[in-house]
């Protein structure tokens, strides 16, 4: 395995060449998915960075796979769907909340199905180690009507990804691949499998009734989907993706994902029903299992998705107490569930919270927002840390791109003395992701006293570990790529845009912000300075790219990631 | 210690080399023929916040996370993190605190992570040379001598690590 030179993830990637026992390698779940994608002949991997999913595409790219970042998850899913319409195998990755963004095409892709393979990774974050909510995306499999696999560790992440590609090609459906933080980021030993069925060469075959979802074609498509799901439900009853271990007849545990490992450790003697295919569920096989044990418990992280489905099917199972819906499970919490212990749990160690880096270029921006007593509609990224002391200069943070809409809503209804203090603040990657639509709302429905948007442009998707985006003009592997100018985009919509470096000129920034707030117009301030953690790399990448483009002539085009 | 799973928690602040130390420990355990699992939470840790990494090894490891209060060893790189992470140790577990190896014995402060791994190694059945191979594999060659010195300094003081009872 050859790896390109990486800076941030070099420690992670060195594992591929180092740690081995016999032929096994110590990999994270994300790395295992990337390796499986390579081995499965995935022709195109796309997604948007989001903890804990980010390393999948980075590793896939480093392994020589065709990996690229999309501006957001919806676009990524659509690109993957197009590739799968063209008979290719495609992988799309995102964090759990990213699937909300991609949900629109996802639900109808279940109707159209695919010609090749489409695997959609959703990386959930129970416990919210780096997320704004802990939604349980197993619900999406039910809502969209798609098969979903749920691996427990890195070996299963590898094996199940191969299985997901097979399932997708067999049933001509997108397959959801649900990981969680502990599956993505935990490392364990992985054995690589031999090559499976090779992918077909992509080609286009017209199927207008199958892919043009006007009502007349969508109605039969929905029936086709339900028929496929009936077949999949029969498949679920026999597949070895689900593993039943009959042991202690007094205690049976039904579980999925990493919860299985906690349960197997907490109750080593128990009979277990480990669900690998979480949708559709093998209801009859579970019904028989539940009958064979005296006490039957569902141990699952997050929502009681499995327990509810089993009870609806008339299978008597015990669910966890409500307190265990919150946060991650671990061995100690599973022991409590088994013991029906609902006494208060010991608090987690209170460590030092993260903060803006000491040399972060955003400090003067937040100092000014605080000093001017702004009402700040915030957004998602490192800069959300402006909410911490000493600034406490953020009043809302809800979803990617939400700062514009939320700021505008406040501007529309607040009394003038408050309305004129409202500011929307958003990072460069987030602006590209979904801030742009809010900008159109700003143009179309401007508030009476105008509005001020600050774009914090540090030249990278910093929060997730320094990924590229269309605004950086560099590809996933940091090579040359097309470039979207943030201020160009703003000006093209007829909005005034001023570019400043608040770090170099704090007083100038404060003055500019003050005058814009007083001006009553709609305006955008772009504060631009590279992320302090990425600045040296950005300089090097840009120099390398400039010399490649300048010196290589036409050959340079071939060097562009393709 | 063979036959059961050894639980190690490594703790510190973002940028101190907690993750690097846990990578080295995992590599050494794999080289010594153990099943190994490692868990940590990425994301916010780059921003200077607390970082912990769980490493478990033995004949077969199930859950990747060390249950709270069941760590056999707690290796801490930042003095400020000692008290907050102490409840992770089991009664009778071993605390390897940052002041165990005096700074004068390190070629460089940044080698504290490797020095504390040296201290940990004094308590484990994994041979020192296997650990050193893992250290070398994880670091560029120009840092090998410096870190071998740090490892030796830590290993010499390893027996003095505090046993924490509760």
PDB file of C-alpha atoms in Angstrom, chain A residues 28-135:
ATOM      1  CA  UNK A  28      -9.585   2.440  12.954  1.00  0.00           C
ATOM      2  CA  UNK A  29     -13.091   1.725  11.677  1.00  0.00           C
ATOM      3  CA  UNK A  30     -12.740   4.669   9.292  1.00  0.00           C
ATOM      4  CA  UNK A  31      -9.473   3.305   7.907  1.00  0.00           C
ATOM      5  CA  UNK A  32     -10.999  -0.152   7.592  1.00  0.00           C
ATOM      6  CA  UNK A  33     -13.900   1.250   5.542  1.00  0.00           C
ATOM      7  CA  UNK A  34     -11.425   3.029   3.269  1.00  0.00           C
ATOM      8  CA  UNK A  35      -9.398  -0.138   2.792  1.00  0.00           C
ATOM      9  CA  UNK A  36     -12.556  -2.117   2.034  1.00  0.00           C
ATOM     10  CA  UNK A  37     -13.650   0.575  -0.430  1.00  0.00           C
ATOM     11  CA  UNK A  38     -10.354   0.124  -2.236  1.00  0.00           C
ATOM     12  CA  UNK A  39     -10.684  -3.660  -2.186  1.00  0.00           C
ATOM     13  CA  UNK A  40     -14.327  -3.485  -3.335  1.00  0.00           C
ATOM     14  CA  UNK A  41     -13.454  -1.468  -6.429  1.00  0.00           C
ATOM     15  CA  UNK A  42     -15.257   1.718  -5.375  1.00  0.00           C
ATOM     16  CA  UNK A  43     -14.892   3.995  -8.413  1.00  0.00           C
ATOM     17  CA  UNK A  44     -15.768   7.230  -6.646  1.00  0.00           C
ATOM     18  CA  UNK A  45     -15.751   8.278  -2.999  1.00  0.00           C
ATOM     19  CA  UNK A  46     -17.304  11.607  -2.072  1.00  0.00           C
ATOM     20  CA  UNK A  47     -18.676  13.324   1.006  1.00  0.00           C
ATOM     21  CA  UNK A  48     -18.369  16.322   3.280  1.00  0.00           C
ATOM     22  CA  UNK A  49     -16.002  16.317   6.280  1.00  0.00           C
ATOM     23  CA  UNK A  50     -17.626  15.636   9.631  1.00  0.00           C
ATOM     24  CA  UNK A  51     -16.383  14.043  12.833  1.00  0.00           C
ATOM     25  CA  UNK A  52     -16.233  11.050  13.164  1.00  0.00           C
ATOM     26  CA  UNK A  53     -16.442  10.194   9.434  1.00  0.00           C
ATOM     27  CA  UNK A  54     -13.732  12.437   7.960  1.00  0.00           C
ATOM     28  CA  UNK A  55     -10.824   9.970   7.854  1.00  0.00           C
ATOM     29  CA  UNK A  56     -12.662   7.561   5.537  1.00  0.00           C
ATOM     30  CA  UNK A  57     -12.248   9.628   2.380  1.00  0.00           C
ATOM     31  CA  UNK A  58      -8.829  10.949   3.410  1.00  0.00           C
ATOM     32  CA  UNK A  59      -7.571   7.392   3.818  1.00  0.00           C
ATOM     33  CA  UNK A  60      -9.334   6.189   0.663  1.00  0.00           C
ATOM     34  CA  UNK A  61      -7.570   8.975  -1.229  1.00  0.00           C
ATOM     35  CA  UNK A  62      -4.221   8.180   0.397  1.00  0.00           C
ATOM     36  CA  UNK A  63      -4.671   4.553  -0.671  1.00  0.00           C
ATOM     37  CA  UNK A  64      -4.973   5.719  -4.267  1.00  0.00           C
ATOM     38  CA  UNK A  65      -8.779   5.753  -4.384  1.00  0.00           C
ATOM     39  CA  UNK A  66     -10.708   8.400  -6.322  1.00  0.00           C
ATOM     40  CA  UNK A  67     -11.766  10.512  -3.335  1.00  0.00           C
ATOM     41  CA  UNK A  68     -13.071  14.051  -3.339  1.00  0.00           C
ATOM     42  CA  UNK A  69     -14.854  16.500  -1.070  1.00  0.00           C
ATOM     43  CA  UNK A  70     -18.210  17.866  -2.185  1.00  0.00           C
ATOM     44  CA  UNK A  71     -19.511  21.282  -1.080  1.00  0.00           C
ATOM     45  CA  UNK A  72     -22.118  19.552   1.082  1.00  0.00           C
ATOM     46  CA  UNK A  73     -23.654  16.152   1.786  1.00  0.00           C
ATOM     47  CA  UNK A  74     -26.626  16.612  -0.534  1.00  0.00           C
ATOM     48  CA  UNK A  75     -24.372  17.260  -3.507  1.00  0.00           C
ATOM     49  CA  UNK A  76     -22.120  14.372  -2.455  1.00  0.00           C
ATOM     50  CA  UNK A  77     -25.060  11.960  -2.375  1.00  0.00           C
ATOM     51  CA  UNK A  78     -26.262  13.179  -5.763  1.00  0.00           C
ATOM     52  CA  UNK A  79     -22.787  12.721  -7.274  1.00  0.00           C
ATOM     53  CA  UNK A  80     -22.622   9.220  -5.795  1.00  0.00           C
ATOM     54  CA  UNK A  81     -26.106   8.462  -7.124  1.00  0.00           C
ATOM     55  CA  UNK A  82     -25.138   9.611 -10.611  1.00  0.00           C
ATOM     56  CA  UNK A  83     -22.067   7.374 -10.508  1.00  0.00           C
ATOM     57  CA  UNK A  84     -24.250   4.454  -9.408  1.00  0.00           C
ATOM     58  CA  UNK A  85     -26.779   5.214 -12.195  1.00  0.00           C
ATOM     59  CA  UNK A  86     -23.778   4.841 -14.495  1.00  0.00           C
ATOM     60  CA  UNK A  87     -23.150   1.295 -13.207  1.00  0.00           C
ATOM     61  CA  UNK A  88     -20.164   2.282 -11.052  1.00  0.00           C
ATOM     62  CA  UNK A  89     -19.644   1.483  -7.373  1.00  0.00           C
ATOM     63  CA  UNK A  90     -19.829   4.661  -5.273  1.00  0.00           C
ATOM     64  CA  UNK A  91     -19.211   5.502  -1.615  1.00  0.00           C
ATOM     65  CA  UNK A  92     -20.617   8.610   0.063  1.00  0.00           C
ATOM     66  CA  UNK A  93     -19.555   9.572   3.606  1.00  0.00           C
ATOM     67  CA  UNK A  94     -20.915  12.035   6.142  1.00  0.00           C
ATOM     68  CA  UNK A  95     -21.629  12.500   9.826  1.00  0.00           C
ATOM     69  CA  UNK A  96     -25.121  11.842  11.153  1.00  0.00           C
ATOM     70  CA  UNK A  97     -26.398  15.419  10.772  1.00  0.00           C
ATOM     71  CA  UNK A  98     -25.040  15.415   7.214  1.00  0.00           C
ATOM     72  CA  UNK A  99     -27.687  12.858   6.319  1.00  0.00           C
ATOM     73  CA  UNK A 100     -30.324  15.456   7.189  1.00  0.00           C
ATOM     74  CA  UNK A 101     -28.829  17.616   4.442  1.00  0.00           C
ATOM     75  CA  UNK A 102     -28.728  14.661   2.039  1.00  0.00           C
ATOM     76  CA  UNK A 103     -32.125  13.277   3.032  1.00  0.00           C
ATOM     77  CA  UNK A 104     -34.016  14.788   0.092  1.00  0.00           C
ATOM     78  CA  UNK A 105     -32.205  12.828  -2.636  1.00  0.00           C
ATOM     79  CA  UNK A 106     -31.823   9.813  -0.320  1.00  0.00           C
ATOM     80  CA  UNK A 107     -35.549   9.150   0.040  1.00  0.00           C
ATOM     81  CA  UNK A 108     -36.196   9.251  -3.694  1.00  0.00           C
ATOM     82  CA  UNK A 109     -33.009   7.327  -4.505  1.00  0.00           C
ATOM     83  CA  UNK A 110     -34.719   4.501  -2.607  1.00  0.00           C
ATOM     84  CA  UNK A 111     -37.419   4.629  -5.324  1.00  0.00           C
ATOM     85  CA  UNK A 112     -35.084   4.928  -8.301  1.00  0.00           C
ATOM     86  CA  UNK A 113     -32.612   2.403  -6.980  1.00  0.00           C
ATOM     87  CA  UNK A 114     -29.200   2.144  -8.608  1.00  0.00           C
ATOM     88  CA  UNK A 115     -27.596   0.236 -11.465  1.00  0.00           C
ATOM     89  CA  UNK A 116     -24.161  -0.132  -9.857  1.00  0.00           C
ATOM     90  CA  UNK A 117     -23.638   0.164  -6.097  1.00  0.00           C
ATOM     91  CA  UNK A 118     -24.181   3.073  -3.711  1.00  0.00           C
ATOM     92  CA  UNK A 119     -23.098   2.843  -0.077  1.00  0.00           C
ATOM     93  CA  UNK A 120     -23.904   5.811   2.152  1.00  0.00           C
ATOM     94  CA  UNK A 121     -21.940   6.020   5.408  1.00  0.00           C
ATOM     95  CA  UNK A 122     -23.659   7.841   8.260  1.00  0.00           C
ATOM     96  CA  UNK A 123     -21.355   8.300  11.253  1.00  0.00           C
ATOM     97  CA  UNK A 124     -23.478   8.884  14.328  1.00  0.00           C
ATOM     98  CA  UNK A 125     -22.140  10.564  17.455  1.00  0.00           C
ATOM     99  CA  UNK A 126     -23.942   9.268  20.549  1.00  0.00           C
ATOM    100  CA  UNK A 127     -22.667  11.327  23.477  1.00  0.00           C
ATOM    101  CA  UNK A 128     -21.929  14.243  21.119  1.00  0.00           C
ATOM    102  CA  UNK A 129     -18.156  14.240  21.361  1.00  0.00           C
ATOM    103  CA  UNK A 130     -18.125  16.705  18.473  1.00  0.00           C
ATOM    104  CA  UNK A 131     -21.699  17.330  17.331  1.00  0.00           C
ATOM    105  CA  UNK A 132     -24.727  19.486  17.968  1.00  0.00           C
ATOM    106  CA  UNK A 133     -27.149  16.611  18.571  1.00  0.00           C
ATOM    107  CA  UNK A 134     -27.192  12.838  19.078  1.00  0.00           C
ATOM    108  CA  UNK A 135     -29.860  11.851  16.553  1.00  0.00           C
TER     109      UNK A 135
END
